[in-house]
Coordinates of C-alpha atoms and ligand atoms in Angstrom, one line a residue:
X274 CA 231.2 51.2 139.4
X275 CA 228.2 51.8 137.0
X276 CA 228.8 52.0 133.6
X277 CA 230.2 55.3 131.9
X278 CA 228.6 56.6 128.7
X279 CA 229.4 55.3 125.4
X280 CA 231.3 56.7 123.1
X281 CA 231.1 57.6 119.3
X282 CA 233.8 56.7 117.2
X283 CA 233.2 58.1 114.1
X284 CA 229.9 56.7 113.8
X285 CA 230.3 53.7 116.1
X286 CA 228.9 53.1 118.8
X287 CA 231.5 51.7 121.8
X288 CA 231.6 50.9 125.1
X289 CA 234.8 52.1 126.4
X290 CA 234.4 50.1 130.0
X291 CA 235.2 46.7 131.0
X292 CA 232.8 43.6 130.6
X293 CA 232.8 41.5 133.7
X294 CA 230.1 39.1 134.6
X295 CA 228.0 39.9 131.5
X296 CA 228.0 43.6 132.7
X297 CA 229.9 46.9 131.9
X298 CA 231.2 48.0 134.4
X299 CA 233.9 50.9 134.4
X300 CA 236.9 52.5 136.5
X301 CA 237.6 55.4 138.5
X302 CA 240.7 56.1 136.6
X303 CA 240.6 55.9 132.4
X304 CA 243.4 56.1 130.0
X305 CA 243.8 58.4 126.5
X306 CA 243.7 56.0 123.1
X307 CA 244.7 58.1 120.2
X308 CA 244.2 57.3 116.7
X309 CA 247.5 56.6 114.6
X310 CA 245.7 58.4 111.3
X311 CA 246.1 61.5 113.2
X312 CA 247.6 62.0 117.1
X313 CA 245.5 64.5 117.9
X314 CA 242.6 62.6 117.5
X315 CA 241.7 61.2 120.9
X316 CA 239.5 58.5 120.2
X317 CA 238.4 57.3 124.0
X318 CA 238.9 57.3 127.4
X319 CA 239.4 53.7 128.3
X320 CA 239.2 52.1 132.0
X321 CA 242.1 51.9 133.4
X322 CA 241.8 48.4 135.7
X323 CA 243.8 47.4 138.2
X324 CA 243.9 44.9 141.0
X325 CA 240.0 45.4 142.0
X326 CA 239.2 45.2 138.0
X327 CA 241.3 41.9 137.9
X328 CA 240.0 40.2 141.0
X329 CA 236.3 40.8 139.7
X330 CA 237.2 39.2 136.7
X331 CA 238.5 36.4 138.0
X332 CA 236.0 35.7 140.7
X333 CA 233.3 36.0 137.9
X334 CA 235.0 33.3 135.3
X335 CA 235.5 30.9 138.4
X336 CA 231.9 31.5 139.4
X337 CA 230.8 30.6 135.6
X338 CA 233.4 27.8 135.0
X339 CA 231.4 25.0 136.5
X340 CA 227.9 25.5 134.7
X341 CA 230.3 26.3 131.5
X342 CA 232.4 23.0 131.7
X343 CA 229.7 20.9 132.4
X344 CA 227.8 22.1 128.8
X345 CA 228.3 19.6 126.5
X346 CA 230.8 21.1 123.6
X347 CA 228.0 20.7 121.2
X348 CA 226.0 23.3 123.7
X349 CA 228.7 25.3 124.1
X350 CA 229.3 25.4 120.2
X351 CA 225.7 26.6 119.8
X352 CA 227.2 30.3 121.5
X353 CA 230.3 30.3 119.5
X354 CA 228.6 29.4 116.5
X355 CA 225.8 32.6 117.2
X356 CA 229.3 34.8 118.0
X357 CA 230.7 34.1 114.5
X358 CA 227.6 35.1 113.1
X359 CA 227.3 38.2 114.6
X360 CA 231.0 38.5 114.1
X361 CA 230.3 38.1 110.4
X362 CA 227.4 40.8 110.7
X363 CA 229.6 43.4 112.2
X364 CA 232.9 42.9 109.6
X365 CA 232.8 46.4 108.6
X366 CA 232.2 48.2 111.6
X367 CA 234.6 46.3 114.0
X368 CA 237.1 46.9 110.5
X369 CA 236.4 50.5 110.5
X370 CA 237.4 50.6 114.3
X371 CA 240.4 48.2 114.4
X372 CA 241.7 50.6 111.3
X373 CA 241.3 54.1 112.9
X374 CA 242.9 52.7 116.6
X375 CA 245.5 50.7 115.4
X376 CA 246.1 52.4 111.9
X377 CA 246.3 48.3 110.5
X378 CA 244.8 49.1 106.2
X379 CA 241.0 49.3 106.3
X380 CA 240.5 46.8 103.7
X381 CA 242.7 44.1 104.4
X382 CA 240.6 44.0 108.0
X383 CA 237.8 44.0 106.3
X384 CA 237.9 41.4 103.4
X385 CA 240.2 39.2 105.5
X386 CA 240.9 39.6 109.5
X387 CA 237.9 40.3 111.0
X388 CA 236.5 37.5 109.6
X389 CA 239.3 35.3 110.7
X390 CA 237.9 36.0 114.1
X391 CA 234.3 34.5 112.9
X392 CA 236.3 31.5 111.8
X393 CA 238.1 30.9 115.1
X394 CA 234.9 30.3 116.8
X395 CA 233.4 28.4 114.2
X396 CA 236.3 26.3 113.7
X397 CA 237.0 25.4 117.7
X398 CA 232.9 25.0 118.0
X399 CA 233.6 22.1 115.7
X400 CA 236.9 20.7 116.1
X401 CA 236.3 20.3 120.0
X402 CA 232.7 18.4 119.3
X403 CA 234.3 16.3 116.6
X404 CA 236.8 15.6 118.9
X405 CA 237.5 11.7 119.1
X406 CA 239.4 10.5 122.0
X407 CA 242.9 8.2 121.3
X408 CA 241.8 4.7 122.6
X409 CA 243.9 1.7 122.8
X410 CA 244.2 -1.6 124.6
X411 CA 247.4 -2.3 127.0
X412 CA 248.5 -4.8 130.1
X413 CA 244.5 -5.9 130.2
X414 CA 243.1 -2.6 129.9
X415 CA 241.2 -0.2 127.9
X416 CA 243.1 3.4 127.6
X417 CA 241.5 6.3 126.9
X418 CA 242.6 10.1 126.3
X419 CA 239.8 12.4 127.9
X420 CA 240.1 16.0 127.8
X421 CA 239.0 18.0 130.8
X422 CA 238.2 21.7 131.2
X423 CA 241.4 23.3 133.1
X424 CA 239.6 26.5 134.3
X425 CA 239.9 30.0 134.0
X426 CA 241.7 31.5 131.2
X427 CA 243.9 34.6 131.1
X428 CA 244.4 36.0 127.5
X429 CA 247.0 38.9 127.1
X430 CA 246.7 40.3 123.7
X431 CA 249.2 42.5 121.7
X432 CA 248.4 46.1 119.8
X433 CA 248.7 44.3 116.4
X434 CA 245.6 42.8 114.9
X435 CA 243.9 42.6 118.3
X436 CA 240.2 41.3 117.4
X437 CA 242.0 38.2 115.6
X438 CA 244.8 37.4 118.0
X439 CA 242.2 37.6 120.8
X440 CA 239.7 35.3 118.9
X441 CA 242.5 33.0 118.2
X442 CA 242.9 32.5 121.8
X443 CA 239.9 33.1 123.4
X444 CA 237.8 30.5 120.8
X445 CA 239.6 27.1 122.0
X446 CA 239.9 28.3 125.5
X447 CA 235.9 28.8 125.6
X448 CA 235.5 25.7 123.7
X449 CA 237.4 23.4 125.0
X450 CA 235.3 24.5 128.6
X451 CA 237.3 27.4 130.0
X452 CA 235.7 30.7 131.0
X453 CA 237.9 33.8 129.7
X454 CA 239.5 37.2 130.4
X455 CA 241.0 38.9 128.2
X456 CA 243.4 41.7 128.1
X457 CA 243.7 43.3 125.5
X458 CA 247.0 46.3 124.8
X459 CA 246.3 49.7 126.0
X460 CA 247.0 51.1 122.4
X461 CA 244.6 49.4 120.9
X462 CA 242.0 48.6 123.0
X463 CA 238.4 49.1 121.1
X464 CA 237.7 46.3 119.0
X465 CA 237.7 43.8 121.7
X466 CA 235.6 46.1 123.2
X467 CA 233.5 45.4 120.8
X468 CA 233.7 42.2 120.8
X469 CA 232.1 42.1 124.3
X470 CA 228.8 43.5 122.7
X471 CA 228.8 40.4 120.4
X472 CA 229.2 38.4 123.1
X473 CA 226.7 40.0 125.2
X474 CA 224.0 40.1 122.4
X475 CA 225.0 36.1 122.1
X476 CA 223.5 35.9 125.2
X477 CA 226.8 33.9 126.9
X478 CA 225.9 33.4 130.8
X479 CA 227.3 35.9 133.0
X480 CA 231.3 35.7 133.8
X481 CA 232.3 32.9 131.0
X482 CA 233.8 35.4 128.6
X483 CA 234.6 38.8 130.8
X484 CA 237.3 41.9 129.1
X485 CA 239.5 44.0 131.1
X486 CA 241.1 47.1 130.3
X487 CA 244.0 48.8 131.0
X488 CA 247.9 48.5 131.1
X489 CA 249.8 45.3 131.0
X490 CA 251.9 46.1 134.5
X491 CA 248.9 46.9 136.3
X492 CA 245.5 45.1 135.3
X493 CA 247.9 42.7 133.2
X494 CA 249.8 41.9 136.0
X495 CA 247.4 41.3 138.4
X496 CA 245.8 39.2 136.6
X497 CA 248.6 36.7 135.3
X498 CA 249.3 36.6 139.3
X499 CA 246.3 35.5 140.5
X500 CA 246.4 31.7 141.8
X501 CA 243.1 31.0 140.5
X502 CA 243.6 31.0 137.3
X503 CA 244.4 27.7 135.5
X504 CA 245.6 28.8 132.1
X505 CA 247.7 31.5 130.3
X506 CA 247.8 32.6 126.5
X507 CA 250.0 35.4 125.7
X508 CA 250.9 37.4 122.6
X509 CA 253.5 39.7 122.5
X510 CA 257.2 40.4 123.1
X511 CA 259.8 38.1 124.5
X512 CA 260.6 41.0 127.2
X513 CA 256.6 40.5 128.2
X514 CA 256.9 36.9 127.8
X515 CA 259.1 36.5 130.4
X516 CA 257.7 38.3 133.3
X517 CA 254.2 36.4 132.8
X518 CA 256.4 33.3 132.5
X519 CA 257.5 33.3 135.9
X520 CA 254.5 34.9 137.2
X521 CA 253.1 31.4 135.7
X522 CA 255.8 29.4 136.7
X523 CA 255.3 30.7 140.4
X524 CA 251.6 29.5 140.7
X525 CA 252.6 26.4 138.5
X526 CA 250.5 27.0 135.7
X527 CA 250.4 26.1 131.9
X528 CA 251.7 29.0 129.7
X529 CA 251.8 29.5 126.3
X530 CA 253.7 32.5 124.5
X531 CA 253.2 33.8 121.1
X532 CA 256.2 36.2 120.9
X533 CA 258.2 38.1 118.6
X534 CA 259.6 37.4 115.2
X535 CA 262.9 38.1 112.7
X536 CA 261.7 35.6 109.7
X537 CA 264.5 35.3 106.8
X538 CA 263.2 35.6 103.8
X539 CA 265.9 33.7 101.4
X540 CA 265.6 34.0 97.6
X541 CA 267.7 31.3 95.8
X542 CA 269.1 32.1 92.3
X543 CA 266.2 29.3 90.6
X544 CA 263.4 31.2 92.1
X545 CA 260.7 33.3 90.3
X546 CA 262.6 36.4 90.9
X547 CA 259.6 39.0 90.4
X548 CA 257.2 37.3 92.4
X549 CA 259.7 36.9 94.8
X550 CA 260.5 40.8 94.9
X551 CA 256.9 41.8 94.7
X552 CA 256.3 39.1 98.0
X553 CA 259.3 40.8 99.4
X554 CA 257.9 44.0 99.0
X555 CA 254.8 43.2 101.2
X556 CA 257.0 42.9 104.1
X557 CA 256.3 47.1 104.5
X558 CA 252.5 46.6 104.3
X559 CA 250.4 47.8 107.8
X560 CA 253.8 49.9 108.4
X561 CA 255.5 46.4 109.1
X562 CA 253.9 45.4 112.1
X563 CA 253.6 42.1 111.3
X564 CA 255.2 39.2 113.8
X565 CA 255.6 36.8 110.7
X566 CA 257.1 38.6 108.3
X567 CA 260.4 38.2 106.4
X568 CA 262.4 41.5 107.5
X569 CA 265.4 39.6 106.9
X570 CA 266.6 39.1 102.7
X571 CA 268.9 36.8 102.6
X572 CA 269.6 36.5 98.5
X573 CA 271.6 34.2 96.2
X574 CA 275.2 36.1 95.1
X575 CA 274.4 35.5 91.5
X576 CA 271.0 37.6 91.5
X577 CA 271.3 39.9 94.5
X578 CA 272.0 42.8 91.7
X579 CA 268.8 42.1 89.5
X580 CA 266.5 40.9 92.6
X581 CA 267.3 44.3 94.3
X582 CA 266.4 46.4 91.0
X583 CA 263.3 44.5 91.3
X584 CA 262.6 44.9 94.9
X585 CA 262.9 48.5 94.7
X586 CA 260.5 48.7 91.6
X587 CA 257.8 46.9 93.8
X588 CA 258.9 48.6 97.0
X589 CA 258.3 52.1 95.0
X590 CA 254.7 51.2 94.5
X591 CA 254.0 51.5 97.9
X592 CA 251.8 54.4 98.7
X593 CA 252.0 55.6 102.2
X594 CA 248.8 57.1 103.8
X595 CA 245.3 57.2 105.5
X596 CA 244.9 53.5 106.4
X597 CA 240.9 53.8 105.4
X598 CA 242.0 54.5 101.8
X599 CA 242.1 51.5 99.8
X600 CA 245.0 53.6 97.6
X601 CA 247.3 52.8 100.3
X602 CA 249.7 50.3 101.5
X603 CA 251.9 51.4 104.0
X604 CA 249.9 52.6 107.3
X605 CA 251.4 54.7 109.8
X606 CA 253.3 53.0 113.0
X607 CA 250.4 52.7 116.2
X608 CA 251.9 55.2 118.3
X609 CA 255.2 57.9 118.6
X610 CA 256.3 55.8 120.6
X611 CA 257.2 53.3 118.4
X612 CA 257.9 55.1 115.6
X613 CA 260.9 56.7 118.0
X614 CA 261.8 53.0 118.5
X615 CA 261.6 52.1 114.9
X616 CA 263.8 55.2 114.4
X617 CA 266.3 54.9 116.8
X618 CA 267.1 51.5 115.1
X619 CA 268.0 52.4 112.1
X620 CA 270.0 55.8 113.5
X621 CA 272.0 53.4 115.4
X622 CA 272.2 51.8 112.1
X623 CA 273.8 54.3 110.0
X624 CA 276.2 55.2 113.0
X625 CA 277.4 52.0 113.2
X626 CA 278.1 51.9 109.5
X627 CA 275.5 49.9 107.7
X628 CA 274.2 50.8 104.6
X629 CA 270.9 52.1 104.0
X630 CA 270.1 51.2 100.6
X631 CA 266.7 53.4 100.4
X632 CA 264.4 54.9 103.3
X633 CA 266.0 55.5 106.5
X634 CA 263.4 58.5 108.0
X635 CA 260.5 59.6 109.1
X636 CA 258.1 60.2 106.0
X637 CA 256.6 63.8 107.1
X638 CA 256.8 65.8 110.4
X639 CA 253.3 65.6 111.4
X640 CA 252.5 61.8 111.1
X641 CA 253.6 58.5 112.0
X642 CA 255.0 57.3 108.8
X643 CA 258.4 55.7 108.3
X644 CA 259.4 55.2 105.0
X645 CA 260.1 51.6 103.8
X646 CA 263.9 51.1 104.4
X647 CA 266.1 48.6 103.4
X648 CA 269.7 48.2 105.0
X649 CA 272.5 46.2 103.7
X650 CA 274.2 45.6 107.3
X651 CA 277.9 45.7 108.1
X652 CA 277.8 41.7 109.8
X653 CA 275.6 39.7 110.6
X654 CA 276.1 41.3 114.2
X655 CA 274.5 44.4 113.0
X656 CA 271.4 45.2 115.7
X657 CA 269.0 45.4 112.7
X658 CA 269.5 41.8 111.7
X659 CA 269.6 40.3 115.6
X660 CA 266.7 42.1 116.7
X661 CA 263.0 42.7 116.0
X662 CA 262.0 46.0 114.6
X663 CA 258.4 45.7 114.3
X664 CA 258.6 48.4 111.2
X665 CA 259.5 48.9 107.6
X666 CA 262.2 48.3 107.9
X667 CA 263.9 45.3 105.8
X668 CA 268.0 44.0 106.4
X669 CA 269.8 42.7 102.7
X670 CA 272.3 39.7 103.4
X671 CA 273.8 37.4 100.3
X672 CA 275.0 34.0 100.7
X673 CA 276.4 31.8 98.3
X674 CA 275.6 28.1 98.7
X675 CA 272.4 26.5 100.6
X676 CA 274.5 25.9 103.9
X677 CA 275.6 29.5 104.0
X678 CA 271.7 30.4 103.6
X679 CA 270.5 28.1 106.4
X680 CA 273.5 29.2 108.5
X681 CA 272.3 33.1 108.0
X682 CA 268.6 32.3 108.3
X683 CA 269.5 30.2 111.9
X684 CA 271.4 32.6 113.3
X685 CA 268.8 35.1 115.8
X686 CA 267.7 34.1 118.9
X687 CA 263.9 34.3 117.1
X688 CA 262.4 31.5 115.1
X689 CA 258.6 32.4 114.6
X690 CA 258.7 31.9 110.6
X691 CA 260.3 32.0 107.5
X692 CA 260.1 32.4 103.9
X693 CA 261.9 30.7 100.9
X694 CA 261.9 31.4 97.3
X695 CA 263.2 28.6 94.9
X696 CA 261.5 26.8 92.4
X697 CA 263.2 23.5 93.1
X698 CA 260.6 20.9 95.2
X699 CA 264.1 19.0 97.0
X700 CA 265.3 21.8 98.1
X701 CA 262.0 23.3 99.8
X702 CA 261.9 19.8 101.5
X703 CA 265.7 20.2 103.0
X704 CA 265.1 23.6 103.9
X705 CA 261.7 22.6 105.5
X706 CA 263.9 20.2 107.5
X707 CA 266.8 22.4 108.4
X708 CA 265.0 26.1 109.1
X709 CA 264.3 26.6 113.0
X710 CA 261.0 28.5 112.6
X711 CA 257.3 27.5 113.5
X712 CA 256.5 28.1 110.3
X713 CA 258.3 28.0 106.8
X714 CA 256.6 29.1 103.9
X715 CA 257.6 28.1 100.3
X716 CA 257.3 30.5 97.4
X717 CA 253.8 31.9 99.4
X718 CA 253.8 33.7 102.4
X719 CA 250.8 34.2 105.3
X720 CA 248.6 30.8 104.1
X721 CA 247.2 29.4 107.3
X722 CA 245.7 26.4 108.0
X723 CA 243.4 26.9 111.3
X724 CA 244.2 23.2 111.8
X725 CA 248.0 23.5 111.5
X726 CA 250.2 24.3 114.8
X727 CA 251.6 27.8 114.9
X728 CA 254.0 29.2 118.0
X729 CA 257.8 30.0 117.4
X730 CA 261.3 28.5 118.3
X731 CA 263.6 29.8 120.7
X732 CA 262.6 33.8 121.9
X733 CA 259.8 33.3 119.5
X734 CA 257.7 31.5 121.9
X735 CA 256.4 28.4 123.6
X736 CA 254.0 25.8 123.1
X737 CA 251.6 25.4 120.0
X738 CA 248.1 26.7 119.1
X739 CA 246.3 25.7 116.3
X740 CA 244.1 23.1 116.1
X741 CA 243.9 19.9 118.2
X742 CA 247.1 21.6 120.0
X743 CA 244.9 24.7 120.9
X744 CA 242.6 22.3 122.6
X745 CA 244.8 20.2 124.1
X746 CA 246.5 23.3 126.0
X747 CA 243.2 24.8 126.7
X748 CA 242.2 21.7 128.6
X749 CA 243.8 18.8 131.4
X750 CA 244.2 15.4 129.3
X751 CA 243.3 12.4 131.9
X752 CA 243.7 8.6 131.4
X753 CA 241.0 6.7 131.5
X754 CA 242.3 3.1 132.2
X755 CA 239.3 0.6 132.3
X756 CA 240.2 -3.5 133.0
X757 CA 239.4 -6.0 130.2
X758 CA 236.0 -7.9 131.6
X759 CA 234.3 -4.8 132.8
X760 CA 230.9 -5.6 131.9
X761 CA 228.0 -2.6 130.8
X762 CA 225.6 -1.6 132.5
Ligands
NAD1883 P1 254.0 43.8 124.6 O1 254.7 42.6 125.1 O2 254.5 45.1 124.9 O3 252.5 43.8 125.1 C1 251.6 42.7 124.9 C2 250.5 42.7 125.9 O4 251.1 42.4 127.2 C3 249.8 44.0 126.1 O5 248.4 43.7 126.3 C4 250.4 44.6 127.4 O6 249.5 45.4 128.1 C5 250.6 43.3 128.2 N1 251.6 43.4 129.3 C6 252.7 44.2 129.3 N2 253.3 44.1 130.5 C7 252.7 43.1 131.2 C8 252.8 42.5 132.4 N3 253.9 42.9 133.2 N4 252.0 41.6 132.8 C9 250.9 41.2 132.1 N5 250.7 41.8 130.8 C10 251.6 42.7 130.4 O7 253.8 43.6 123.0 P2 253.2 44.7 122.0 O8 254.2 45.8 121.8 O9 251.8 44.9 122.3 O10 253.2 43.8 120.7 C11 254.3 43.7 119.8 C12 255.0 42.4 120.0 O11 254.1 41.3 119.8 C13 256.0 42.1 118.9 O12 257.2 41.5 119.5 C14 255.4 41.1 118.0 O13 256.3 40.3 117.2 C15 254.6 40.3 118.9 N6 253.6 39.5 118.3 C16 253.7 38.2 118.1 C17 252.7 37.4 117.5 C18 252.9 36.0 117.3 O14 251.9 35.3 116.9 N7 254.0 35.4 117.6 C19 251.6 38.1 116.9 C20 251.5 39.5 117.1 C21 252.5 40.2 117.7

């Protein structure tokens, strides 16, 4: 189908169609996106794809993947390199977007996310062409580690941060020699939208970087089914996770799952308390949709009293509002949905016999706010400390001695990250050793190192990006085996 006519959002111009083969191209059906800031506010009709949307896709990244993995990965880095800068051009619009569809705070996209997604590109452009192949000599021969493109790439995205988490993905897939569709969620589904302008205007040949729209059990679905394709990258929950796992384990290929998170957050008594508690705090920021964070305090006996005083003086802070004001800090949840979700937790809560210590409702009637909520929880068993919220809403645990810490931090099925507070350099290092998390950050929290591998433990996910690791996935590593004596030439 011909393209549909673009749409203005709030001064931005958007495509609300899918980009396949270097063309818009839309659907018969669409589907309402809202704006968090306000539900009423219908901010596009979006093409719904399904099967015919995914097959097109497909087809048109298999078509492109020869021409595309024969480039050389400087060449190829020439269009990722042009896609950052025009990534970098269009920071504030793509912010202003993002912000009113997914309600994540204006600013904080602006002077830091987007532009993640510049660096992504620029990053893989260069690790994949300063790549230098492991070589080493065994029984008479000459190995060598060569990477080779795997084919074409499905990325499934989730609602949170969308533009970054898809350039996260979609930059080491395209530059270690993959073509690319991506999928982005149905709830927030413009910024990679207009992402596809970027990568239009970068002039990429038709088919090696395609977007479709529409919902994850329909377009999604086909798509992670189809037997062409050679690679999966998904982000999102474990539930997800494991229907596009066996779709991928039935047509035998290489999957790798961002998924969900319940980070501890321990304070130990020899910590800077206040920076601690003002760290702690930042846990409610963007509503608390954030996979990484700390939603679980787990606090030395001997200061639980004076870190909570603390913790509420910074919590209090908080100003809950229009995302695009830079006065606020706490954003509305992305749809009512969730916000029933987030609710229904912490009713359960309360009926079960936790404690809420502050917060525990909806902020007003006519929005999506919850307000930041801390629960001191009945056991360890509680719901609210097994199981991902996605919201502001923080659990309160104490412990006494170091084992008792690590024993409370290990004890979900989730190990995406955590966070430890302690000014004492030894015990950083045993906690480093004895956490089950992808990620442990001491006395600092969100600090990423492109370069750095990143994935979770147990339901948190599987495999690595990052880096080399991103590039490895992304591509098939061969042996080159050449016999001592082989002459040039
Ligand atoms: P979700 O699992 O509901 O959806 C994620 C994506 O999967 C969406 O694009 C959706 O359309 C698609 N999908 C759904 N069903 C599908 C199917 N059957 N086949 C193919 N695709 C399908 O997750 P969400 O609610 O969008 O995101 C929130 C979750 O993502 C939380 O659990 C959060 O912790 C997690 N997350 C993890 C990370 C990380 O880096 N580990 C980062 C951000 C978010």
């Amino acid at each position: 189908m011909s393209a549909s006519p673009r749409v203005d959002v709030d001064g931005v111009s958007v495509s609300p169609d899918h980009f396949i083969n270097g063309e818009r191209v839309a659907s018969a059906t669409t589907f309402e996106d809202r704006s968090p800031l306000d539900w009423h506010w219908r901010l596009a009709d979006v093409a719904r794809g399904g099967v015919r949307e995914a097959d097109l896709a497909v087809s048109a990244a298999l078509e492109a993947f020869h021409d595309w993995s024969s480039l050389s990965t400087y060449q190829r880095g020439i269009y990722l390199d042009r896609l950052a800068d025009l990534i970098d051009r269009d920071v504030e619009k793509i912010a202003h977007v993002e912000c009113l569809d997914m309600a994540m705070l204006e600013e904080s996209l602006r002077l830091r996310v987007i532009g993640r997604g510049a660096r992504n590109f620029r990053a893989y452009a260069a690790l994949a062409r300063d790549y230098e192949p492991r070589r080493w000599d065994s029984n008479g021969t000459e190995n060598t580690v060569l990477r080779m493109p795997a084919g074409p790439t499905v990325v499934i995205t989730p609602w949170n941060a969308p533009f970054m988490l898809s350039t996260w993905k979609c930059a080491p897939a395209l530059a270690a020699g993959n073509t690319v569709i991506l999928k982005p969620a149905e709830w927030s589904p413009l910024s990679c939208s207009m992402l596809m302008d970027l990568v239009q205007e970068a002039e990429f040949p038709p088919g090696v970087f395609n977007v479709v729209q529409g919902l994850g059990e329909e377009v999604g679905s086909a798509l992670v089914n189809d037997p062409r394709v050679r690679r999966i990258s998904f982000t999102g929950s474990p539930e997800t996770g494991r229907i596009i796992g066996e779709a991928a384990a039935r047509n035998l290929v290489p999957f790798t799952a961002e998924l969900g998170g319940k980070g501890p957050f321990i304070v130990f008594a020899d910590a800077d308390l206040e920076a601690a508690a003002e760290k702690g705090a930042v846990m409610f920021d963007d509503g608390g949709q954030v996979c990484l964070a700390g939603t679980r305090l787990i606090v030395q006996r001997g200061v639980r009293e004076r870190f909570i005083e603390l913790f509420e003086v910074a919590s209090e802070r908080h100003v809950l509002g229009d995302s695009r004001d830079v006065a606020t800090s706490v954003s509305p949840l992305i749809h009512p949905d969730h916000l029933a979700r987030v609710s229904g937790f912490v009713e359960r809560a309360k009926a079960s016999g936790d404690v809420i210590l502050f917060g525990g409702e909806v902020d007003r009637p006519d929005g999506l706010w919850y307000r930041p909520t801390l629960i001191e929880p009945l056991s360890n068993s509680s719901e609210v400390v097994q199981r991902e919220i996605f919201g502001p809403v923080l659990t309160l645990q104490a412990f006494d001695d170091e084992a008792e810490a690590v024993a409370l931090a290990n004890s979900t099925a989730y190990g995406l990250s955590a966070i430890v507070y302690t000014s004492s350099r030894d015990r950083a290092t045993r906690l480093g050793a004895a956490l089950r998390a992808g990620t442990i950050w001491v006395n600092c929290f969100l600090v990423r190192d492109l370069t750095a591998p990143f994935g979770g433990t147990g339901i948190s996910g599987i495999g690595r990006e990052g880096g080399d690791y991103a590039l490895d996935f992304y591509s098939d590593l061969k042996t080159l085996q050449i016999k001592e004596g082989t002459t040039h030439g």
